[in-house]
Amino acid sequence: MPIPEPVEDDLARVGGVVGLTRLLPDRETLALRSQQFHALSDPVRLKILLLLAVQPLCVCVIREVVAVADSRLSYHLNVLKKADLIAGVAQGNWIIYSLTPEGERFAAALVG
Amino acid sequence: MPIPEPVEDDLARVGGVVGLTRLLPDRETLALRSQQFHALSDPVRLKILLLLAVQPLCVCVIREVVAVADSRLSYHLNVLKKADLIAGVAQGNWIIYSLTPEGERFAAALVG
DNA sequence: GGGCTATTTCAAGATAGTATGAAATGGATA
DNA sequence: TATCCATTTCATACTATCTTGAAATAGCCC
């Protein structure tokens, strides 16, 4: 395979195509990361993450701020939950959501 | 609207629902960020970003490592390009892709 | 110019993600 | 128990994203 020279020189230094391939994370890690990024690929979910970065909130408050239908909000909360970015604990009739450690990491990167 | 007490106390401190709403970025910023996250929500694109974090590469080398069809690779490169995470410069018959500053930011966050 | 190569573009179908409203769940209160 | 309220679940329609193979583009070399 012919390769442009400036690329070829550096490529040799990292062990060629084989060397590059070895630098990549395994399939599971890539799947996990892409799931996390997917969870943040929507403005509604991004808002939720940023809100929970301020403080834990019940669904009722989140709904007021984000202004979407109940079922839609629930759907997006679930996407974030499945990506392990947020978690909810029942408190009487309410559910209070907060960021997981992973969620904190992303929120911090997003703000900073 | 009734609110669970532990939430209500903190909520008052940040200015209630109105205060929370003001903390959120504007629509364009949210759209930009969600586009960036979407661009990274796929294992193939994640691989590409990580590869380009090592060094600039032509499509031919990326294809070897990622092992997908030409048109499919081109599609994913374009998603990353539209999100302004990578950029390509033609070099003779090749196109050499590298990370943009934004792409570097994400790659660094991903590795660290 | 003619042929070769790297990469992109296009159109089509296949798949995945999202919105919506109605119904279900489950805790609280009386 | 009956009722109310916050939230989720479900079914369905809709929309966006992805894959595939074939064709197009554009630079290089003879």
mmCIF file of C-alpha atoms (C1' of nucleotides) in Angstrom:
data_model
loop_
_atom_site.group_PDB
_atom_site.id
_atom_site.type_symbol
_atom_site.label_atom_id
_atom_site.label_comp_id
_atom_site.label_asym_id
_atom_site.label_seq_id
_atom_site.Cartn_x
_atom_site.Cartn_y
_atom_site.Cartn_z
ATOM 1 C CA MET A 1 0.000 0.000 0.000
ATOM 2 C CA PRO A 2 1.503 3.349 -1.080
ATOM 3 C CA ILE A 3 1.332 6.043 1.593
ATOM 4 C CA PRO A 4 2.101 9.762 1.502
ATOM 5 C CA GLU A 5 5.602 10.375 2.845
ATOM 6 C CA PRO A 6 4.910 12.697 5.796
ATOM 7 C CA VAL A 7 2.401 10.125 7.062
ATOM 8 C CA GLU A 8 4.634 7.138 6.383
ATOM 9 C CA ASP A 9 7.553 8.422 8.460
ATOM 10 C CA ASP A 10 5.478 8.978 11.589
ATOM 11 C CA LEU A 11 3.539 5.797 10.993
ATOM 12 C CA ALA A 12 6.707 3.726 11.114
ATOM 13 C CA ARG A 13 7.478 5.228 14.517
ATOM 14 C CA VAL A 14 4.210 3.961 16.046
ATOM 15 C CA GLY A 15 4.584 0.476 14.609
ATOM 16 C CA GLY A 16 2.702 0.873 11.333
ATOM 17 C CA VAL A 17 -0.904 -0.150 10.869
ATOM 18 C CA VAL A 18 -0.496 -2.962 13.377
ATOM 19 C CA GLY A 19 0.916 -0.560 15.965
ATOM 20 C CA LEU A 20 -1.964 1.844 15.453
ATOM 21 C CA THR A 21 -4.523 -0.933 15.741
ATOM 22 C CA ARG A 22 -3.118 -1.993 19.082
ATOM 23 C CA LEU A 23 -3.575 1.511 20.469
ATOM 24 C CA LEU A 24 -7.353 1.320 20.070
ATOM 25 C CA PRO A 25 -9.576 0.301 23.003
ATOM 26 C CA ASP A 26 -11.418 -3.022 22.795
ATOM 27 C CA ARG A 27 -14.912 -3.369 21.361
ATOM 28 C CA GLU A 28 -16.727 -3.177 24.708
ATOM 29 C CA THR A 29 -14.960 0.006 25.729
ATOM 30 C CA LEU A 30 -15.750 1.617 22.398
ATOM 31 C CA ALA A 31 -19.382 0.525 22.685
ATOM 32 C CA LEU A 32 -19.643 1.967 26.176
ATOM 33 C CA ARG A 33 -18.113 5.290 25.206
ATOM 34 C CA SER A 34 -20.233 5.661 22.096
ATOM 35 C CA GLN A 35 -23.324 4.932 24.195
ATOM 36 C CA GLN A 36 -22.337 7.713 26.586
ATOM 37 C CA PHE A 37 -21.777 10.130 23.728
ATOM 38 C CA HIS A 38 -25.060 9.107 22.163
ATOM 39 C CA ALA A 39 -26.808 9.890 25.434
ATOM 40 C CA LEU A 40 -25.504 13.445 25.188
ATOM 41 C CA SER A 41 -26.269 13.869 21.503
ATOM 42 C CA ASP A 42 -29.640 15.518 22.132
ATOM 43 C CA PRO A 43 -30.365 19.053 23.406
ATOM 44 C CA VAL A 44 -33.033 17.879 25.866
ATOM 45 C CA ARG A 45 -30.674 15.360 27.438
ATOM 46 C CA LEU A 46 -27.856 17.874 27.496
ATOM 47 C CA LYS A 47 -30.113 20.262 29.410
ATOM 48 C CA ILE A 48 -30.996 17.562 31.908
ATOM 49 C CA LEU A 49 -27.344 16.768 32.536
ATOM 50 C CA LEU A 50 -26.505 20.433 33.045
ATOM 51 C CA LEU A 51 -29.453 20.911 35.399
ATOM 52 C CA LEU A 52 -28.476 17.926 37.511
ATOM 53 C CA ALA A 53 -24.937 19.304 37.631
ATOM 54 C CA VAL A 54 -26.400 22.138 39.687
ATOM 55 C CA GLN A 55 -28.279 19.920 42.117
ATOM 56 C CA PRO A 56 -30.389 16.771 42.321
ATOM 57 C CA LEU A 57 -33.908 17.386 41.022
ATOM 58 C CA CYS A 58 -37.267 15.677 40.884
ATOM 59 C CA VAL A 59 -38.852 15.020 37.505
ATOM 60 C CA CYS A 60 -41.443 17.690 38.203
ATOM 61 C CA VAL A 61 -38.833 20.460 38.363
ATOM 62 C CA ILE A 62 -36.914 19.158 35.357
ATOM 63 C CA ARG A 63 -40.136 19.168 33.379
ATOM 64 C CA GLU A 64 -40.813 22.792 34.295
ATOM 65 C CA VAL A 65 -37.393 23.878 33.048
ATOM 66 C CA VAL A 66 -37.109 21.703 29.960
ATOM 67 C CA ALA A 67 -40.776 22.098 29.006
ATOM 68 C CA VAL A 68 -41.529 18.826 27.232
ATOM 69 C CA ALA A 69 -44.318 16.262 27.606
ATOM 70 C CA ASP A 70 -44.121 13.798 30.501
ATOM 71 C CA SER A 71 -43.614 10.687 28.390
ATOM 72 C CA ARG A 72 -40.986 12.396 26.286
ATOM 73 C CA LEU A 73 -39.092 13.522 29.355
ATOM 74 C CA SER A 74 -39.300 10.044 30.802
ATOM 75 C CA TYR A 75 -37.882 8.626 27.589
ATOM 76 C CA HIS A 76 -34.883 10.951 27.690
ATOM 77 C CA LEU A 77 -34.275 10.357 31.391
ATOM 78 C CA ASN A 78 -34.168 6.669 30.610
ATOM 79 C CA VAL A 79 -31.592 7.123 27.856
ATOM 80 C CA LEU A 80 -29.338 8.968 30.299
ATOM 81 C CA LYS A 81 -29.978 6.352 32.965
ATOM 82 C CA LYS A 82 -29.117 3.439 30.681
ATOM 83 C CA ALA A 83 -25.862 5.205 29.800
ATOM 84 C CA ASP A 84 -25.170 5.391 33.527
ATOM 85 C CA LEU A 85 -24.913 9.170 33.517
ATOM 86 C CA ILE A 86 -27.800 9.750 35.924
ATOM 87 C CA ALA A 87 -29.621 7.723 38.582
ATOM 88 C CA GLY A 88 -32.957 8.206 40.287
ATOM 89 C CA VAL A 89 -34.072 7.415 43.808
ATOM 90 C CA ALA A 90 -37.748 7.291 44.754
ATOM 91 C CA GLN A 91 -38.758 9.692 47.497
ATOM 92 C CA GLY A 92 -42.410 9.168 48.316
ATOM 93 C CA ASN A 93 -44.354 9.998 45.240
ATOM 94 C CA TRP A 94 -41.400 11.669 43.550
ATOM 95 C CA ILE A 95 -38.242 10.428 41.885
ATOM 96 C CA ILE A 96 -35.149 12.473 42.493
ATOM 97 C CA TYR A 97 -32.488 12.235 39.811
ATOM 98 C CA SER A 98 -28.846 13.066 40.236
ATOM 99 C CA LEU A 99 -25.604 12.613 38.309
ATOM 100 C CA THR A 100 -23.580 9.429 38.647
ATOM 101 C CA PRO A 101 -19.782 9.777 38.932
ATOM 102 C CA GLU A 102 -19.592 9.271 35.166
ATOM 103 C CA GLY A 103 -22.268 11.924 34.726
ATOM 104 C CA GLU A 104 -20.235 14.307 36.892
ATOM 105 C CA ARG A 105 -17.198 13.689 34.731
ATOM 106 C CA PHE A 106 -19.064 14.626 31.570
ATOM 107 C CA ALA A 107 -20.775 17.594 33.155
ATOM 108 C CA ALA A 108 -17.445 18.920 34.404
ATOM 109 C CA ALA A 109 -15.865 18.529 30.956
ATOM 110 C CA LEU A 110 -18.865 20.276 29.448
ATOM 111 C CA VAL A 111 -18.728 23.288 31.737
ATOM 112 C CA GLY A 112 -14.926 23.658 31.877
ATOM 113 C CA MET B 1 -46.304 22.815 42.205
ATOM 114 C CA PRO B 2 -45.417 20.661 45.215
ATOM 115 C CA ILE B 3 -41.731 19.741 45.452
ATOM 116 C CA PRO B 4 -39.846 17.333 47.720
ATOM 117 C CA GLU B 5 -38.268 19.264 50.579
ATOM 118 C CA PRO B 6 -34.558 18.439 50.089
ATOM 119 C CA VAL B 7 -34.907 19.600 46.496
ATOM 120 C CA GLU B 8 -36.927 22.682 47.350
ATOM 121 C CA ASP B 9 -34.380 24.107 49.788
ATOM 122 C CA ASP B 10 -31.492 23.974 47.332
ATOM 123 C CA LEU B 11 -33.722 25.098 44.488
ATOM 124 C CA ALA B 12 -34.558 28.318 46.312
ATOM 125 C CA ARG B 13 -30.850 29.042 46.613
ATOM 126 C CA VAL B 14 -30.290 28.983 42.831
ATOM 127 C CA GLY B 15 -33.306 31.153 42.102
ATOM 128 C CA GLY B 16 -35.977 28.507 41.599
ATOM 129 C CA VAL B 17 -37.041 27.224 38.212
ATOM 130 C CA VAL B 18 -36.316 30.600 36.646
ATOM 131 C CA GLY B 19 -32.815 30.641 38.112
ATOM 132 C CA LEU B 20 -32.134 27.135 36.800
ATOM 133 C CA THR B 21 -33.412 28.036 33.357
ATOM 134 C CA ARG B 22 -31.036 30.974 33.152
ATOM 135 C CA LEU B 23 -28.066 28.708 33.817
ATOM 136 C CA LEU B 24 -28.649 26.760 30.615
ATOM 137 C CA PRO B 25 -26.735 27.615 27.415
ATOM 138 C CA ASP B 26 -28.687 29.064 24.488
ATOM 139 C CA ARG B 27 -30.228 26.931 21.764
ATOM 140 C CA GLU B 28 -27.323 27.282 19.307
ATOM 141 C CA THR B 29 -24.748 26.240 21.876
ATOM 142 C CA LEU B 30 -26.804 23.210 22.842
ATOM 143 C CA ALA B 31 -27.250 22.293 19.180
ATOM 144 C CA LEU B 32 -23.510 22.574 18.552
ATOM 145 C CA ARG B 33 -22.603 20.451 21.553
ATOM 146 C CA SER B 34 -25.162 17.776 20.788
ATOM 147 C CA GLN B 35 -23.848 17.618 17.226
ATOM 148 C CA GLN B 36 -20.333 17.072 18.552
ATOM 149 C CA PHE B 37 -21.513 14.329 20.887
ATOM 150 C CA HIS B 38 -23.502 12.742 18.097
ATOM 151 C CA ALA B 39 -20.362 12.673 15.975
ATOM 152 C CA LEU B 40 -18.699 10.586 18.671
ATOM 153 C CA SER B 41 -21.672 8.304 19.275
ATOM 154 C CA ASP B 42 -20.403 5.614 16.913
ATOM 155 C CA PRO B 43 -17.544 3.134 17.410
ATOM 156 C CA VAL B 44 -16.129 3.677 13.912
ATOM 157 C CA ARG B 45 -15.982 7.431 14.408
ATOM 158 C CA LEU B 46 -14.544 7.029 17.870
ATOM 159 C CA LYS B 47 -11.768 4.886 16.405
ATOM 160 C CA ILE B 48 -11.041 7.510 13.773
ATOM 161 C CA LEU B 49 -10.782 10.249 16.382
ATOM 162 C CA LEU B 50 -8.433 8.164 18.502
ATOM 163 C CA LEU B 51 -6.272 7.282 15.508
ATOM 164 C CA LEU B 52 -5.943 10.906 14.465
ATOM 165 C CA ALA B 53 -5.005 11.755 18.040
ATOM 166 C CA VAL B 54 -1.841 9.744 17.410
ATOM 167 C CA GLN B 55 -0.964 11.441 14.144
ATOM 168 C CA PRO B 56 -2.481 12.810 10.924
ATOM 169 C CA LEU B 57 -3.405 9.990 8.561
ATOM 170 C CA CYS B 58 -4.530 9.469 4.999
ATOM 171 C CA VAL B 59 -7.818 7.712 4.337
ATOM 172 C CA CYS B 60 -5.958 4.674 3.064
ATOM 173 C CA VAL B 61 -4.295 4.020 6.429
ATOM 174 C CA ILE B 62 -7.481 4.726 8.384
ATOM 175 C CA ARG B 63 -9.295 2.224 6.204
ATOM 176 C CA GLU B 64 -6.678 -0.447 6.909
ATOM 177 C CA VAL B 65 -7.074 -0.026 10.653
ATOM 178 C CA VAL B 66 -10.820 0.437 10.859
ATOM 179 C CA ALA B 67 -11.573 -2.143 8.160
ATOM 180 C CA VAL B 68 -14.794 -0.844 6.657
ATOM 181 C CA ALA B 69 -15.906 -0.205 3.078
ATOM 182 C CA ASP B 70 -14.669 2.955 1.351
ATOM 183 C CA SER B 71 -18.041 4.650 1.086
ATOM 184 C CA ARG B 72 -18.892 3.845 4.664
ATOM 185 C CA LEU B 73 -15.603 5.281 5.882
ATOM 186 C CA SER B 74 -16.135 8.375 3.782
ATOM 187 C CA TYR B 75 -19.562 8.824 5.337
ATOM 188 C CA HIS B 76 -18.181 8.682 8.874
ATOM 189 C CA LEU B 77 -15.276 10.980 8.041
ATOM 190 C CA ASN B 78 -17.824 13.456 6.772
ATOM 191 C CA VAL B 79 -19.862 13.295 9.984
ATOM 192 C CA LEU B 80 -16.748 14.110 11.992
ATOM 193 C CA LYS B 81 -15.814 16.863 9.551
ATOM 194 C CA LYS B 82 -19.246 18.492 9.710
ATOM 195 C CA ALA B 83 -18.974 18.488 13.496
ATOM 196 C CA ASP B 84 -15.655 20.293 13.095
ATOM 197 C CA LEU B 85 -13.723 17.597 14.939
ATOM 198 C CA ILE B 86 -11.465 16.689 12.010
ATOM 199 C CA ALA B 87 -10.276 18.378 8.819
ATOM 200 C CA GLY B 88 -8.689 17.013 5.660
ATOM 201 C CA VAL B 89 -6.103 18.517 3.359
ATOM 202 C CA ALA B 90 -5.469 17.106 -0.100
ATOM 203 C CA GLN B 91 -1.940 15.942 -0.736
ATOM 204 C CA GLY B 92 -1.651 14.804 -4.331
ATOM 205 C CA ASN B 93 -3.975 11.872 -4.744
ATOM 206 C CA TRP B 94 -4.413 11.451 -1.000
ATOM 207 C CA ILE B 95 -6.381 13.308 1.606
ATOM 208 C CA ILE B 96 -4.700 13.631 4.962
ATOM 209 C CA TYR B 97 -7.029 14.039 7.916
ATOM 210 C CA SER B 98 -6.103 15.490 11.284
ATOM 211 C CA LEU B 99 -7.874 16.694 14.418
ATOM 212 C CA THR B 100 -9.139 20.246 14.694
ATOM 213 C CA PRO B 101 -8.568 22.068 18.011
ATOM 214 C CA GLU B 102 -12.054 20.934 19.062
ATOM 215 C CA GLY B 103 -11.185 17.412 18.021
ATOM 216 C CA GLU B 104 -8.023 17.598 20.143
ATOM 217 C CA ARG B 105 -10.082 18.698 23.118
ATOM 218 C CA PHE B 106 -12.388 15.708 22.848
ATOM 219 C CA ALA B 107 -9.561 13.282 22.187
ATOM 220 C CA ALA B 108 -7.688 14.533 25.233
ATOM 221 C CA ALA B 109 -10.780 14.178 27.421
ATOM 222 C CA LEU B 110 -11.289 10.691 26.041
ATOM 223 C CA VAL B 111 -7.784 9.507 26.763
ATOM 224 C CA GLY B 112 -7.332 11.227 30.142
ATOM 225 C "C1'" DG C 1 -4.755 12.160 -23.973
ATOM 226 C "C1'" DG C 2 -5.521 7.502 -21.601
ATOM 227 C "C1'" DG C 3 -5.252 4.766 -17.778
ATOM 228 C "C1'" DC C 4 -4.534 4.294 -12.831
ATOM 229 C "C1'" DT C 5 -5.536 5.247 -8.001
ATOM 230 C "C1'" DA C 6 -7.605 7.486 -3.805
ATOM 231 C "C1'" DT C 7 -11.513 9.268 -2.297
ATOM 232 C "C1'" DT C 8 -16.159 11.006 -2.562
ATOM 233 C "C1'" DT C 9 -20.991 11.140 -4.049
ATOM 234 C "C1'" DC C 10 -25.360 9.236 -4.972
ATOM 235 C "C1'" DA C 11 -29.641 6.556 -4.552
ATOM 236 C "C1'" DA C 12 -31.793 2.798 -2.388
ATOM 237 C "C1'" DG C 13 -33.077 0.140 1.187
ATOM 238 C "C1'" DA C 14 -32.417 -1.163 6.088
ATOM 239 C "C1'" DT C 15 -32.103 0.107 10.839
ATOM 240 C "C1'" DA C 16 -32.321 2.892 14.864
ATOM 241 C "C1'" DG C 17 -33.935 6.759 17.428
ATOM 242 C "C1'" DT C 18 -37.723 9.938 18.698
ATOM 243 C "C1'" DA C 19 -42.548 11.986 19.557
ATOM 244 C "C1'" DT C 20 -47.208 11.374 20.935
ATOM 245 C "C1'" DG C 21 -51.253 10.262 23.589
ATOM 246 C "C1'" DA C 22 -53.461 6.815 26.216
ATOM 247 C "C1'" DA C 23 -53.081 3.510 29.730
ATOM 248 C "C1'" DA C 24 -50.594 1.494 33.676
ATOM 249 C "C1'" DT C 25 -47.981 1.677 38.114
ATOM 250 C "C1'" DG C 26 -47.349 2.661 42.737
ATOM 251 C "C1'" DG C 27 -46.989 5.645 46.730
ATOM 252 C "C1'" DA C 28 -49.716 8.909 49.667
ATOM 253 C "C1'" DT C 29 -53.785 10.521 51.909
ATOM 254 C "C1'" DA C 30 -58.316 10.415 53.574
ATOM 255 C "C1'" DT D 1 -60.844 1.049 50.125
ATOM 256 C "C1'" DA D 2 -61.169 4.968 46.972
ATOM 257 C "C1'" DT D 3 -58.841 8.586 45.095
ATOM 258 C "C1'" DC D 4 -55.168 11.547 43.760
ATOM 259 C "C1'" DC D 5 -50.711 12.551 41.998
ATOM 260 C "C1'" DA D 6 -45.946 11.828 39.912
ATOM 261 C "C1'" DT D 7 -43.910 9.135 36.904
ATOM 262 C "C1'" DT D 8 -43.364 5.351 33.706
ATOM 263 C "C1'" DT D 9 -44.786 2.167 30.056
ATOM 264 C "C1'" DC D 10 -46.759 0.956 25.828
ATOM 265 C "C1'" DA D 11 -48.137 1.049 20.938
ATOM 266 C "C1'" DT D 12 -47.779 3.499 16.983
ATOM 267 C "C1'" DA D 13 -46.334 6.698 13.673
ATOM 268 C "C1'" DC D 14 -42.656 9.404 12.215
ATOM 269 C "C1'" DT D 15 -37.962 10.910 11.296
ATOM 270 C "C1'" DA D 16 -33.092 10.603 11.186
ATOM 271 C "C1'" DT D 17 -29.151 7.927 10.657
ATOM 272 C "C1'" DC D 18 -26.542 4.160 8.585
ATOM 273 C "C1'" DT D 19 -25.087 0.682 5.083
ATOM 274 C "C1'" DT D 20 -24.307 -0.861 0.477
ATOM 275 C "C1'" DG D 21 -22.788 -1.020 -4.245
ATOM 276 C "C1'" DA D 22 -22.310 1.553 -8.302
ATOM 277 C "C1'" DA D 23 -20.947 5.654 -10.440
ATOM 278 C "C1'" DA D 24 -18.476 10.084 -10.319
ATOM 279 C "C1'" DT D 25 -14.397 13.092 -9.402
ATOM 280 C "C1'" DA D 26 -9.894 14.501 -9.477
ATOM 281 C "C1'" DG D 27 -4.950 14.169 -9.244
ATOM 282 C "C1'" DC D 28 -0.899 11.592 -11.001
ATOM 283 C "C1'" DC D 29 2.063 9.151 -14.380
ATOM 284 C "C1'" DC D 30 3.055 7.109 -18.840
#
